[in-house]
């Protein structure tokens, strides 16, 4: 039961962080810009989600919480891809 309490807070954390990423992806698509983005920050977040997934695997806790890590990882990875696409576009415009 103690573990369930901890998972509730982990779920809340993942949902709160997870809500911000689709907004970030949307802004990246609309603006076609890297302005206000940090590739280092995005990569750090990706490493954090991968670490969370590895932690779940190592502790044999593959469940719906793990799914939230994967969903967030996918959306943040999309944002990273858009960063590189927009960066390339900005360099082409500047040239």
mmCIF file with all atom_site columns, C-alpha atoms in Angstrom:
data_model
loop_
_atom_site.group_PDB
_atom_site.id
_atom_site.type_symbol
_atom_site.label_atom_id
_atom_site.label_alt_id
_atom_site.label_comp_id
_atom_site.label_asym_id
_atom_site.label_entity_id
_atom_site.label_seq_id
_atom_site.pdbx_PDB_ins_code
_atom_site.Cartn_x
_atom_site.Cartn_y
_atom_site.Cartn_z
_atom_site.occupancy
_atom_site.B_iso_or_equiv
_atom_site.pdbx_formal_charge
_atom_site.auth_seq_id
_atom_site.auth_comp_id
_atom_site.auth_asym_id
_atom_site.auth_atom_id
_atom_site.pdbx_PDB_model_num
ATOM 1  C CA . UNK A 1 1  ? 0.000  0.000  0.000   1.00 0.00 ? 1  UNK A CA 1
ATOM 2  C CA . UNK A 1 2  ? 2.931  2.336  0.654   1.00 0.00 ? 2  UNK A CA 1
ATOM 3  C CA . UNK A 1 3  ? 4.083  1.771  -2.912  1.00 0.00 ? 3  UNK A CA 1
ATOM 4  C CA . UNK A 1 4  ? 0.647  2.734  -4.234  1.00 0.00 ? 4  UNK A CA 1
ATOM 5  C CA . UNK A 1 5  ? 0.879  6.038  -2.359  1.00 0.00 ? 5  UNK A CA 1
ATOM 6  C CA . UNK A 1 6  ? 4.257  6.709  -3.954  1.00 0.00 ? 6  UNK A CA 1
ATOM 7  C CA . UNK A 1 7  ? 2.898  5.836  -7.400  1.00 0.00 ? 7  UNK A CA 1
ATOM 8  C CA . UNK A 1 8  ? 0.070  8.344  -7.007  1.00 0.00 ? 8  UNK A CA 1
ATOM 9  C CA . UNK A 1 9  ? 2.589  11.153 -6.575  1.00 0.00 ? 9  UNK A CA 1
ATOM 10 C CA . UNK A 1 10 ? 4.684  9.816  -9.433  1.00 0.00 ? 10 UNK A CA 1
ATOM 11 C CA . UNK A 1 11 ? 1.579  9.802  -11.635 1.00 0.00 ? 11 UNK A CA 1
ATOM 12 C CA . UNK A 1 12 ? 0.763  13.389 -10.649 1.00 0.00 ? 12 UNK A CA 1
ATOM 13 C CA . UNK A 1 13 ? 4.328  14.439 -11.463 1.00 0.00 ? 13 UNK A CA 1
ATOM 14 C CA . UNK A 1 14 ? 4.262  12.697 -14.851 1.00 0.00 ? 14 UNK A CA 1
ATOM 15 C CA . UNK A 1 15 ? 0.863  14.159 -15.731 1.00 0.00 ? 15 UNK A CA 1
ATOM 16 C CA . UNK A 1 16 ? 1.930  17.679 -14.757 1.00 0.00 ? 16 UNK A CA 1
ATOM 17 C CA . UNK A 1 17 ? 5.131  17.489 -16.784 1.00 0.00 ? 17 UNK A CA 1
ATOM 18 C CA . UNK A 1 18 ? 3.306  15.660 -19.540 1.00 0.00 ? 18 UNK A CA 1
ATOM 19 C CA . UNK A 1 19 ? 0.750  18.430 -20.003 1.00 0.00 ? 19 UNK A CA 1
ATOM 20 C CA . UNK A 1 20 ? 3.440  20.935 -20.912 1.00 0.00 ? 20 UNK A CA 1
ATOM 21 C CA . UNK A 1 21 ? 5.064  18.944 -23.724 1.00 0.00 ? 21 UNK A CA 1
ATOM 22 C CA . UNK A 1 22 ? 2.187  18.925 -26.238 1.00 0.00 ? 22 UNK A CA 1
ATOM 23 C CA . UNK A 1 23 ? 1.989  22.693 -25.776 1.00 0.00 ? 23 UNK A CA 1
ATOM 24 C CA . UNK A 1 24 ? 5.717  22.961 -26.464 1.00 0.00 ? 24 UNK A CA 1
ATOM 25 C CA . UNK A 1 25 ? 5.368  20.784 -29.583 1.00 0.00 ? 25 UNK A CA 1
ATOM 26 C CA . UNK A 1 26 ? 2.445  22.906 -30.786 1.00 0.00 ? 26 UNK A CA 1
ATOM 27 C CA . UNK A 1 27 ? 4.465  26.106 -30.313 1.00 0.00 ? 27 UNK A CA 1
ATOM 28 C CA . UNK A 1 28 ? 7.418  24.589 -32.173 1.00 0.00 ? 28 UNK A CA 1
ATOM 29 C CA . UNK A 1 29 ? 5.173  23.692 -35.108 1.00 0.00 ? 29 UNK A CA 1
ATOM 30 C CA . UNK A 1 30 ? 3.431  27.080 -35.175 1.00 0.00 ? 30 UNK A CA 1
ATOM 31 C CA . UNK A 1 31 ? 6.487  29.272 -34.706 1.00 0.00 ? 31 UNK A CA 1
ATOM 32 C CA . UNK A 1 32 ? 8.893  27.215 -36.836 1.00 0.00 ? 32 UNK A CA 1
ATOM 33 C CA . UNK A 1 33 ? 11.517 28.598 -34.476 1.00 0.00 ? 33 UNK A CA 1
ATOM 34 C CA . UNK A 1 34 ? 13.960 27.419 -31.825 1.00 0.00 ? 34 UNK A CA 1
ATOM 35 C CA . UNK A 1 35 ? 13.536 30.673 -29.924 1.00 0.00 ? 35 UNK A CA 1
ATOM 36 C CA . UNK A 1 36 ? 13.105 29.984 -26.223 1.00 0.00 ? 36 UNK A CA 1
ATOM 37 C CA . UNK A 1 37 ? 14.187 26.367 -26.603 1.00 0.00 ? 37 UNK A CA 1
ATOM 38 C CA . UNK A 1 38 ? 17.229 24.697 -25.086 1.00 0.00 ? 38 UNK A CA 1
ATOM 39 C CA . UNK A 1 39 ? 18.438 21.505 -26.738 1.00 0.00 ? 39 UNK A CA 1
ATOM 40 C CA . UNK A 1 40 ? 20.442 20.678 -23.598 1.00 0.00 ? 40 UNK A CA 1
ATOM 41 C CA . UNK A 1 41 ? 17.299 20.987 -21.464 1.00 0.00 ? 41 UNK A CA 1
ATOM 42 C CA . UNK A 1 42 ? 15.263 18.818 -23.837 1.00 0.00 ? 42 UNK A CA 1
ATOM 43 C CA . UNK A 1 43 ? 17.968 16.139 -23.871 1.00 0.00 ? 43 UNK A CA 1
ATOM 44 C CA . UNK A 1 44 ? 18.193 16.256 -20.058 1.00 0.00 ? 44 UNK A CA 1
ATOM 45 C CA . UNK A 1 45 ? 14.437 15.657 -19.851 1.00 0.00 ? 45 UNK A CA 1
ATOM 46 C CA . UNK A 1 46 ? 14.718 12.740 -22.287 1.00 0.00 ? 46 UNK A CA 1
ATOM 47 C CA . UNK A 1 47 ? 17.507 11.223 -20.179 1.00 0.00 ? 47 UNK A CA 1
ATOM 48 C CA . UNK A 1 48 ? 15.310 11.644 -17.101 1.00 0.00 ? 48 UNK A CA 1
ATOM 49 C CA . UNK A 1 49 ? 12.374 9.828  -18.706 1.00 0.00 ? 49 UNK A CA 1
ATOM 50 C CA . UNK A 1 50 ? 14.652 7.033  -19.961 1.00 0.00 ? 50 UNK A CA 1
ATOM 51 C CA . UNK A 1 51 ? 16.070 6.700  -16.449 1.00 0.00 ? 51 UNK A CA 1
ATOM 52 C CA . UNK A 1 52 ? 12.552 6.484  -15.030 1.00 0.00 ? 52 UNK A CA 1
ATOM 53 C CA . UNK A 1 53 ? 11.691 3.725  -17.505 1.00 0.00 ? 53 UNK A CA 1
ATOM 54 C CA . UNK A 1 54 ? 14.889 1.823  -16.684 1.00 0.00 ? 54 UNK A CA 1
ATOM 55 C CA . UNK A 1 55 ? 14.075 2.173  -12.976 1.00 0.00 ? 55 UNK A CA 1
ATOM 56 C CA . UNK A 1 56 ? 10.642 0.649  -13.554 1.00 0.00 ? 56 UNK A CA 1
ATOM 57 C CA . UNK A 1 57 ? 12.147 -2.228 -15.554 1.00 0.00 ? 57 UNK A CA 1
ATOM 58 C CA . UNK A 1 58 ? 14.888 -2.942 -12.995 1.00 0.00 ? 58 UNK A CA 1
ATOM 59 C CA . UNK A 1 59 ? 12.366 -2.926 -10.130 1.00 0.00 ? 59 UNK A CA 1
ATOM 60 C CA . UNK A 1 60 ? 9.901  -5.094 -12.077 1.00 0.00 ? 60 UNK A CA 1
ATOM 61 C CA . UNK A 1 61 ? 7.239  -2.380 -11.911 1.00 0.00 ? 61 UNK A CA 1
ATOM 62 C CA . UNK A 1 62 ? 6.037  -2.370 -15.500 1.00 0.00 ? 62 UNK A CA 1
ATOM 63 C CA . UNK A 1 63 ? 2.566  -0.878 -15.218 1.00 0.00 ? 63 UNK A CA 1
ATOM 64 C CA . UNK A 1 64 ? 0.454  2.092  -16.288 1.00 0.00 ? 64 UNK A CA 1
ATOM 65 C CA . UNK A 1 65 ? 2.956  4.487  -14.677 1.00 0.00 ? 65 UNK A CA 1
ATOM 66 C CA . UNK A 1 66 ? 5.614  3.162  -17.051 1.00 0.00 ? 66 UNK A CA 1
ATOM 67 C CA . UNK A 1 67 ? 3.240  3.941  -19.919 1.00 0.00 ? 67 UNK A CA 1
ATOM 68 C CA . UNK A 1 68 ? 3.169  7.585  -18.802 1.00 0.00 ? 68 UNK A CA 1
ATOM 69 C CA . UNK A 1 69 ? 6.971  7.689  -18.958 1.00 0.00 ? 69 UNK A CA 1
ATOM 70 C CA . UNK A 1 70 ? 6.854  6.303  -22.508 1.00 0.00 ? 70 UNK A CA 1
ATOM 71 C CA . UNK A 1 71 ? 4.162  8.757  -23.624 1.00 0.00 ? 71 UNK A CA 1
ATOM 72 C CA . UNK A 1 72 ? 6.102  11.706 -22.216 1.00 0.00 ? 72 UNK A CA 1
ATOM 73 C CA . UNK A 1 73 ? 9.334  10.389 -23.763 1.00 0.00 ? 73 UNK A CA 1
ATOM 74 C CA . UNK A 1 74 ? 7.694  10.183 -27.192 1.00 0.00 ? 74 UNK A CA 1
ATOM 75 C CA . UNK A 1 75 ? 6.269  13.715 -27.030 1.00 0.00 ? 75 UNK A CA 1
ATOM 76 C CA . UNK A 1 76 ? 9.551  15.217 -25.786 1.00 0.00 ? 76 UNK A CA 1
ATOM 77 C CA . UNK A 1 77 ? 11.416 13.330 -28.513 1.00 0.00 ? 77 UNK A CA 1
ATOM 78 C CA . UNK A 1 78 ? 9.066  14.865 -31.074 1.00 0.00 ? 78 UNK A CA 1
ATOM 79 C CA . UNK A 1 79 ? 9.896  18.284 -29.626 1.00 0.00 ? 79 UNK A CA 1
ATOM 80 C CA . UNK A 1 80 ? 13.611 17.480 -29.967 1.00 0.00 ? 80 UNK A CA 1
ATOM 81 C CA . UNK A 1 81 ? 13.097 16.489 -33.599 1.00 0.00 ? 81 UNK A CA 1
ATOM 82 C CA . UNK A 1 82 ? 11.226 19.738 -34.236 1.00 0.00 ? 82 UNK A CA 1
ATOM 83 C CA . UNK A 1 83 ? 14.092 21.645 -32.613 1.00 0.00 ? 83 UNK A CA 1
ATOM 84 C CA . UNK A 1 84 ? 16.518 20.261 -35.197 1.00 0.00 ? 84 UNK A CA 1
ATOM 85 C CA . UNK A 1 85 ? 14.072 20.786 -38.084 1.00 0.00 ? 85 UNK A CA 1
ATOM 86 C CA . UNK A 1 86 ? 13.464 24.392 -37.026 1.00 0.00 ? 86 UNK A CA 1
ATOM 87 C CA . UNK A 1 87 ? 17.159 24.993 -36.440 1.00 0.00 ? 87 UNK A CA 1
ATOM 88 C CA . UNK A 1 88 ? 17.933 23.805 -39.964 1.00 0.00 ? 88 UNK A CA 1
ATOM 89 C CA . UNK A 1 89 ? 15.168 26.047 -41.330 1.00 0.00 ? 89 UNK A CA 1
ATOM 90 C CA . UNK A 1 90 ? 16.521 29.065 -39.411 1.00 0.00 ? 90 UNK A CA 1
ATOM 91 C CA . UNK A 1 91 ? 20.049 28.470 -40.746 1.00 0.00 ? 91 UNK A CA 1
ATOM 92 C CA . UNK A 1 92 ? 18.718 28.193 -44.315 1.00 0.00 ? 92 UNK A CA 1
ATOM 93 C CA . UNK A 1 93 ? 16.798 31.466 -43.969 1.00 0.00 ? 93 UNK A CA 1
ATOM 94 C CA . UNK A 1 94 ? 19.834 33.215 -42.509 1.00 0.00 ? 94 UNK A CA 1
ATOM 95 C CA . UNK A 1 95 ? 22.080 32.042 -45.364 1.00 0.00 ? 95 UNK A CA 1
#
